[in-house]
Tab-separated table of C-alpha atoms in Angstrom:
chain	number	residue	atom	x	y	z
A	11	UNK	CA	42.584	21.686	13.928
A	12	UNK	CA	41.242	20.525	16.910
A	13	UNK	CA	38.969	22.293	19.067
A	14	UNK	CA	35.034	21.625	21.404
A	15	UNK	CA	32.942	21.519	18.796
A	16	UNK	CA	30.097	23.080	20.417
A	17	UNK	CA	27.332	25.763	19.600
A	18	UNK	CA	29.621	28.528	20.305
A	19	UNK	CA	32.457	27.476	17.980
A	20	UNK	CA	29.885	27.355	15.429
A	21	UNK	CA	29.464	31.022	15.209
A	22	UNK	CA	33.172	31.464	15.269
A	23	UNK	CA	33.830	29.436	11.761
A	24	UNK	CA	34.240	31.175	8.521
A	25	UNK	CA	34.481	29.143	5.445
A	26	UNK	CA	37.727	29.305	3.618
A	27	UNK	CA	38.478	28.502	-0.123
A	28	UNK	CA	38.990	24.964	0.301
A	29	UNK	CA	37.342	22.304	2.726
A	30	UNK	CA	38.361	22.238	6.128
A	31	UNK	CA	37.970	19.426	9.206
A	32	UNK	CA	37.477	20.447	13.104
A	33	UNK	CA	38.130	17.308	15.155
A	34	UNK	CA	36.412	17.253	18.298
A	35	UNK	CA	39.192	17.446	21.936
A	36	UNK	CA	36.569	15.466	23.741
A	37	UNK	CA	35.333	12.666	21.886
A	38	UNK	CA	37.388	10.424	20.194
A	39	UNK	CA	36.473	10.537	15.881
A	40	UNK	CA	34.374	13.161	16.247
A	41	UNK	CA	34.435	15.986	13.677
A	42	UNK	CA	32.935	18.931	11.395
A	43	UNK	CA	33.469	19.665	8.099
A	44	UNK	CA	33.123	23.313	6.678
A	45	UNK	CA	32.651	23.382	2.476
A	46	UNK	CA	33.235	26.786	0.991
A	47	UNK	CA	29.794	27.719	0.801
A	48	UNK	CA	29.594	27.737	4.743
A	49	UNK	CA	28.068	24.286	4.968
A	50	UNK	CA	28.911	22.118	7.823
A	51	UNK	CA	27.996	18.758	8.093
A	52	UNK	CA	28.989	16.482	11.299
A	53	UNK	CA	31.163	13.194	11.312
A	54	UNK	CA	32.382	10.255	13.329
A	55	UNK	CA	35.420	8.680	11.826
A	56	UNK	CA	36.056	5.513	13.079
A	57	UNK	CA	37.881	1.852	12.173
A	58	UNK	CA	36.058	-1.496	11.273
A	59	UNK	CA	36.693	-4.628	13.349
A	60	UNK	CA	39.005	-5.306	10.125
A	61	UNK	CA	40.777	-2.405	10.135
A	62	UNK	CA	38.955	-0.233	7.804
A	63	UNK	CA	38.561	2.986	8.079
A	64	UNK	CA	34.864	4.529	7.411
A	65	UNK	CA	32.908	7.554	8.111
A	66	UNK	CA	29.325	8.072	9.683
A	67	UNK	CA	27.242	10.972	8.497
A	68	UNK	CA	26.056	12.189	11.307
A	69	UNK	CA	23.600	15.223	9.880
A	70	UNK	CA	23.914	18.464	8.762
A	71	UNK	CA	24.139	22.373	10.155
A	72	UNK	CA	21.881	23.800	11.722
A	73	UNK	CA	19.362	20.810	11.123
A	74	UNK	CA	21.407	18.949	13.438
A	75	UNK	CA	23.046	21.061	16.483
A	76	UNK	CA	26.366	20.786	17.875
A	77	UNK	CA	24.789	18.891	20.961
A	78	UNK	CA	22.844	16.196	19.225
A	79	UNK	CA	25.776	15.592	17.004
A	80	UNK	CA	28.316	15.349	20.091
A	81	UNK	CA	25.204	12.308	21.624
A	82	UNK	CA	25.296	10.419	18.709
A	83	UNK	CA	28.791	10.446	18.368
A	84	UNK	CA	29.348	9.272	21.651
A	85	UNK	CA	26.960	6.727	21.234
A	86	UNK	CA	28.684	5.887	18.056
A	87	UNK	CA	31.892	5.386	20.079
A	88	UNK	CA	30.258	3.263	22.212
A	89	UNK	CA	29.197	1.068	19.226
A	90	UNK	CA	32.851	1.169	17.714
A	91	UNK	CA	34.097	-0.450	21.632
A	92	UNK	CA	31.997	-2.798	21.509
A	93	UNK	CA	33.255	-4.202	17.976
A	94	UNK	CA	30.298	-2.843	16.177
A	95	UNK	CA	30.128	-1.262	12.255
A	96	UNK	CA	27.962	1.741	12.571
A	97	UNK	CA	27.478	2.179	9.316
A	98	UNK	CA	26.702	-1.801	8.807
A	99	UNK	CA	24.546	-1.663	11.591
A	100	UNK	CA	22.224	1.093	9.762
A	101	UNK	CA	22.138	-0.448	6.568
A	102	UNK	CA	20.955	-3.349	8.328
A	103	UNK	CA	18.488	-0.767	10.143
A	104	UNK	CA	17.470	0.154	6.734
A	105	UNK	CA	16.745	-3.557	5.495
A	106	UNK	CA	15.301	-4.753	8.054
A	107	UNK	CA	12.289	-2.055	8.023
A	108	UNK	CA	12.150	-2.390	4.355
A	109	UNK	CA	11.749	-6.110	5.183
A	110	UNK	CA	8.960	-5.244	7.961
A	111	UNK	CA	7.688	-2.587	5.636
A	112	UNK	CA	6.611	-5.295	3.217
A	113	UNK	CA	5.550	-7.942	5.353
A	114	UNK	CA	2.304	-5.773	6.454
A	115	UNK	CA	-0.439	-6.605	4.535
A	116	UNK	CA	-0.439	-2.367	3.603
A	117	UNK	CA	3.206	-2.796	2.608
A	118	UNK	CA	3.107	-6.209	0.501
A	119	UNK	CA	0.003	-4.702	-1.474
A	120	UNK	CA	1.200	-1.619	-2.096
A	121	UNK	CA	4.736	-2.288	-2.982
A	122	UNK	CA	4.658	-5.689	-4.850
A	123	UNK	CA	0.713	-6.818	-5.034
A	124	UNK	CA	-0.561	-4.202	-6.894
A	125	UNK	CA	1.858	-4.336	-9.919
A	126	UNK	CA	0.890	-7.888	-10.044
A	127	UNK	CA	-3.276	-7.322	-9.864
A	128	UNK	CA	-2.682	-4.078	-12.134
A	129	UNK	CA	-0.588	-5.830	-15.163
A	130	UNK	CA	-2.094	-9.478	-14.740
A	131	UNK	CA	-6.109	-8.467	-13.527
A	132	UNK	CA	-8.610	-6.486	-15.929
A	133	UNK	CA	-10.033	-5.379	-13.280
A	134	UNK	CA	-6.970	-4.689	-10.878
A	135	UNK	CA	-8.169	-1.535	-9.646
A	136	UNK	CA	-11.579	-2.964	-8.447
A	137	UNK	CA	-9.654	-5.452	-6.369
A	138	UNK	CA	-7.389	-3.167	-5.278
A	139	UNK	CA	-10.404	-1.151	-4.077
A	140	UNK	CA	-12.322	-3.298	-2.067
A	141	UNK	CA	-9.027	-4.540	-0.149
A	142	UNK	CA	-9.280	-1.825	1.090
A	143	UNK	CA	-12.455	-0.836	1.635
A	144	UNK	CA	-12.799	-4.190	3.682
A	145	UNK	CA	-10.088	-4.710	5.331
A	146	UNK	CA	-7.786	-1.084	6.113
A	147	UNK	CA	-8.444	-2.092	9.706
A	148	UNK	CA	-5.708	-4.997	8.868
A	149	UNK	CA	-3.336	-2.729	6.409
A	150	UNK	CA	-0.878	-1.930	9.676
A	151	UNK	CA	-0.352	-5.690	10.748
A	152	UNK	CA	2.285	-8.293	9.486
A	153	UNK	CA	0.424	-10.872	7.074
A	154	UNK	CA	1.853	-13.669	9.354
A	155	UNK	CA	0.066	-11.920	12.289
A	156	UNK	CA	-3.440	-11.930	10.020
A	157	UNK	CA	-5.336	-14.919	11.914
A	158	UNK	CA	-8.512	-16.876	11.049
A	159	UNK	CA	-9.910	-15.356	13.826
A	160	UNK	CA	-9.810	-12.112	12.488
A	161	UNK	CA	-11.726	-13.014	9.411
A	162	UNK	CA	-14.148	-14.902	11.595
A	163	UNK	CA	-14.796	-11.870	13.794
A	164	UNK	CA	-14.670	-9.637	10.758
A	165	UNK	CA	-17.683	-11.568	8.788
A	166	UNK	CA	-19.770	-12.025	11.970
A	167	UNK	CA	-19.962	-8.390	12.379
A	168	UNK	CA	-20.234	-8.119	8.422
A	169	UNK	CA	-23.368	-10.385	8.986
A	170	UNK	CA	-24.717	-8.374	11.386
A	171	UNK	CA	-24.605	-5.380	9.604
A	172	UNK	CA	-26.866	-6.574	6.965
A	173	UNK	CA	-24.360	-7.214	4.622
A	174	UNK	CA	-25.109	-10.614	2.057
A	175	UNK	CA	-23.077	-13.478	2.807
A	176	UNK	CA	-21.853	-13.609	-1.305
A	177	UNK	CA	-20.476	-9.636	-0.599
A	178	UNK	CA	-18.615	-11.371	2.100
A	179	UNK	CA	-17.224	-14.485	0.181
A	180	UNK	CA	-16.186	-12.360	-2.243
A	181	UNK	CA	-14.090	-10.452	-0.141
A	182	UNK	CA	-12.421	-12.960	1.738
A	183	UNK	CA	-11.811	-14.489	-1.564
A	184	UNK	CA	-9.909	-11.580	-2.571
A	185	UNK	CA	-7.951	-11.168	0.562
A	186	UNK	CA	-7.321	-14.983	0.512
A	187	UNK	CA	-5.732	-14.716	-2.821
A	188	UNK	CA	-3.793	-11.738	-1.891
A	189	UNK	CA	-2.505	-14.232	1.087
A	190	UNK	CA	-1.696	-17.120	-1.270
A	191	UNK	CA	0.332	-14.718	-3.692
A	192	UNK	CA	2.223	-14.062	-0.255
A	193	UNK	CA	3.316	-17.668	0.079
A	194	UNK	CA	4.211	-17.751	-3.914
A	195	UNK	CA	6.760	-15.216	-3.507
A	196	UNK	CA	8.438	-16.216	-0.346
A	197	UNK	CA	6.881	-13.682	2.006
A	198	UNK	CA	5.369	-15.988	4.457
A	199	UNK	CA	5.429	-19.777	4.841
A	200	UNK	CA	1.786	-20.637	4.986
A	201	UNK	CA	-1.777	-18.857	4.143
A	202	UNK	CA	-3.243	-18.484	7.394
A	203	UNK	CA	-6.547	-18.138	5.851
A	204	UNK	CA	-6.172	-21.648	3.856
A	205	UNK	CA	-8.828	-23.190	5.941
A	206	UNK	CA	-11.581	-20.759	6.085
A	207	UNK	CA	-14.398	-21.555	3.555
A	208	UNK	CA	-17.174	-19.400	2.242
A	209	UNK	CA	-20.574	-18.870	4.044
A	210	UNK	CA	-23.328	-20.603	3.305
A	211	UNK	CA	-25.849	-18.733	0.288
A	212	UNK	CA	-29.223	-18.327	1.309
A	213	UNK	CA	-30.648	-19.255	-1.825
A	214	UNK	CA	-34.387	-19.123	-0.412
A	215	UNK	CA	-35.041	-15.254	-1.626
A	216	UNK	CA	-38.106	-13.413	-0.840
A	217	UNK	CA	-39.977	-12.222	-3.838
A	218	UNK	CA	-40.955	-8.217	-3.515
A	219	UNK	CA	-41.038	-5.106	-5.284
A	220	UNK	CA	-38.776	-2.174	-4.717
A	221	UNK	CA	-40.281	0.683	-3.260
A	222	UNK	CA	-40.179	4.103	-5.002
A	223	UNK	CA	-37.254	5.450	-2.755
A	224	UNK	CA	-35.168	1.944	-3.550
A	225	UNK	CA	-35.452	2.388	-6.907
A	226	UNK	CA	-33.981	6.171	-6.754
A	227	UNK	CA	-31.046	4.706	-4.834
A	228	UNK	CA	-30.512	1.487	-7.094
A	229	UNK	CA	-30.474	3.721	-10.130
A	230	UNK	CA	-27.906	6.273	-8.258
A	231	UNK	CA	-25.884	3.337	-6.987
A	232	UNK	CA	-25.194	2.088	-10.630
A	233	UNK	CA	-24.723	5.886	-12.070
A	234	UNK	CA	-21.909	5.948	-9.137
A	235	UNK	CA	-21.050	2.514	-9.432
A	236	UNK	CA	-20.771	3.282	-13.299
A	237	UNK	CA	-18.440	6.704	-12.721
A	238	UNK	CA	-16.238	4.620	-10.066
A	239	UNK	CA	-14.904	2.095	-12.562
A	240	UNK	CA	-14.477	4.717	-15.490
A	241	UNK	CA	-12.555	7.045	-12.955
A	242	UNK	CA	-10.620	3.856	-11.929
A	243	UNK	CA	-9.534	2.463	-15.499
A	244	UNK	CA	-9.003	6.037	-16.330
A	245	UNK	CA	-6.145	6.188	-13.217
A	246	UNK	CA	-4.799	2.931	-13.837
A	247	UNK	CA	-4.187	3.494	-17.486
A	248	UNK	CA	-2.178	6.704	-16.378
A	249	UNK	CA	0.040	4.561	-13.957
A	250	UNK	CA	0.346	1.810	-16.663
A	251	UNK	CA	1.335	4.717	-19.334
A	252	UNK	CA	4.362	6.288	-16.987
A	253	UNK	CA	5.544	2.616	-16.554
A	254	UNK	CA	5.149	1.940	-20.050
A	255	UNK	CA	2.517	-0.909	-19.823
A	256	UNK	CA	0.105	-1.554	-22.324
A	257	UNK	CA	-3.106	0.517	-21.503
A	258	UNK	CA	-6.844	-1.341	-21.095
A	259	UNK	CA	-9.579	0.301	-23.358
A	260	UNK	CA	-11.325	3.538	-22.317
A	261	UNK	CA	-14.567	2.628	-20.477
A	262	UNK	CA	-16.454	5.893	-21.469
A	263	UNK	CA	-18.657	4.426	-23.497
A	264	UNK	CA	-22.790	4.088	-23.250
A	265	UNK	CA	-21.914	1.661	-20.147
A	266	UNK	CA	-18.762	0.525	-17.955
A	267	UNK	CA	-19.941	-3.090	-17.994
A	268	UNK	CA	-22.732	-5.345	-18.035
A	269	UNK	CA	-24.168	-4.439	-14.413
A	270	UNK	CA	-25.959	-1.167	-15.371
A	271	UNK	CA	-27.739	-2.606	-18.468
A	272	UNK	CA	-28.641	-5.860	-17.009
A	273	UNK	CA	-29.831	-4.432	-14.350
A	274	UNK	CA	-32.270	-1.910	-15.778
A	275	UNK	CA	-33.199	-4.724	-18.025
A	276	UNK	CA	-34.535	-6.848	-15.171
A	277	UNK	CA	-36.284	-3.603	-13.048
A	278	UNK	CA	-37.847	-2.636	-16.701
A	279	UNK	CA	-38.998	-6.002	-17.818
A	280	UNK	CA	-39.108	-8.253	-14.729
A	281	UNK	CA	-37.476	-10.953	-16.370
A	282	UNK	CA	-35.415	-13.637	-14.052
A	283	UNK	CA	-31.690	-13.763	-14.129
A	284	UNK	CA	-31.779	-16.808	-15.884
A	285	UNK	CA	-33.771	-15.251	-18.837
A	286	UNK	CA	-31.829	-12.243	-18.937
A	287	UNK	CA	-28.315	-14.400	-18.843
A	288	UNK	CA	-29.812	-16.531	-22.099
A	289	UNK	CA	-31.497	-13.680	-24.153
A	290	UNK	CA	-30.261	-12.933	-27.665
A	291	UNK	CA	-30.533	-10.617	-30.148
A	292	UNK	CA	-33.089	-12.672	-32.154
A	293	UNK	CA	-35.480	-12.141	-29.221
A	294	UNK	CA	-35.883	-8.058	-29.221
A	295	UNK	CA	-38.392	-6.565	-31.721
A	296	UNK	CA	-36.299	-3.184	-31.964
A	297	UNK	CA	-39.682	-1.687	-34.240
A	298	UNK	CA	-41.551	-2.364	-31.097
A	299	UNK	CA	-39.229	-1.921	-28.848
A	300	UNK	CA	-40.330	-5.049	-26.471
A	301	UNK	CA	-39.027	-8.716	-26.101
A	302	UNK	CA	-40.368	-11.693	-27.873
């Protein structure tokens, strides 16, 4: 049957007991097809440069109205003159923003880096966190587009902000890696970060005492620090379950890791780092309750 397929033929159409095609009078491989249960979904039928003969969804009733249909199909046409595959061209659409989609630094670690940090890292999630804590400003660009420069201007204003040069290295060592995991897999040619090295460690620290208020905050810092990485493994071991991965211990117990302990250690005793990285066992009196 051939008829306008426009808004007003719509209301006209009642669904028979079988499928049935309207072609459009006006332009050329334009159609409708009506299923039994009174759906109607637009089409442009069309040949291949080779001969082949394909269809083009265009969309579906009422989501798609007769006059949107009727301007892509025309377009379509226009596409089909000029020795174009329609439906080629949008899988190629499709690919290519895939493609894009994983060449931003958002898109490569959230669809391919974070498998990696989260079967291969034991602490995946931590990483995974302060990527983006530190750098969500450069999630929307293309990791080939990520310049030196950016890193540059990124730890200057880092700097200025009061923030220790080692937080910063170990940031930029993070992202760097993320960078040279890029290369590995074919993503992009070159690290453009290769050449940046670390900041220099001021290792000429100024001996004082915490004040009563610092304290408060140190000791909340590692309580939240401590509830952070138990929430974390607690979330990656559900996303490792589902996929069938082999799940990391619980962290629930008397501490997450060695930061919290160590560091009460040192604001309870005073002891250096380098006597709290050599004590042992033999050196606590627990009777006492003191060090030896």
């Amino acid at each position: 049957m051939k008829a306008r397929i426009s808004a007003s033929l719509l209301k006209t159409i009642t669904p028979k007991e079988r499928p049935f095609e309207i072609v459009d009078d006006g332009v050329t491989g334009f159609l409708l097809r009506v299923q039994p249960t009174g759906g109607i979904s637009f089409y442009f039928s069309y040949r291949t440069p080779e001969g082949q003969r394909k269809r083009y969804n265009i969309g579906r009733y009422p989501a798609t109205t007769a006059a949107t249909a009727r301007e892509k199909a025309e377009l379509l046409a226009a596409q089909v003159t000029l020795g174009e595959d329609p439906q080629q061209a949008q899988k190629s659409a499709r690919i290519q923003r895939k493609r894009e989609k994983h060449e931003t630094l958002e898109g490569f670690i959230a669809l391919k880096y974070r498998d990696w940090a989260l079967a291969h890292q034991r602490r995946g999630e931590e990483t995974l966190a302060l990527l983006k804590r530190s750098f969500a400003h450069l999630y929307p660009r293309k990791l080939k587009d990520i310049t030196a420069w950016d890193i540059q201007k990124w730890r200057s204003e880092r700097k200025n902000a009061g923030i220790k040069p080692a937080t910063i290295n170990r940031a930029v060592t993070t992202l760097k890696a993320v960078l040279n995991r890029a290369v590995e897999w074919d993503v992009i040619p070159v690290n453009p970060l290769q050449n940046i090295k670390p900041l220099k460690l001021d290792n000429q620290g100024v001996i004082r005492y915490l004040s009563t208020d610092e304290e408060q905050r140190l000791r909340k810092a590692l309580d939240d620090r401590e509830a952070d990485i138990i929430a974390a493994r607690a979330s990656g071991n559900s996303w490792r379950e589902v996929r069938g991965y082999t799940q990391l211990p619980a962290l629930d117990a008397a501490f997450a890791d060695y930061l919290k302990p160590m560091t009460l250690l040192k604001l309870n005793t005073g002891l250096r780092r380098g006597e709290v990285f050599n004590l042992v066992w033999s050196d606590i009196n627990f009777g006492s309750k003191t060090l030896t």
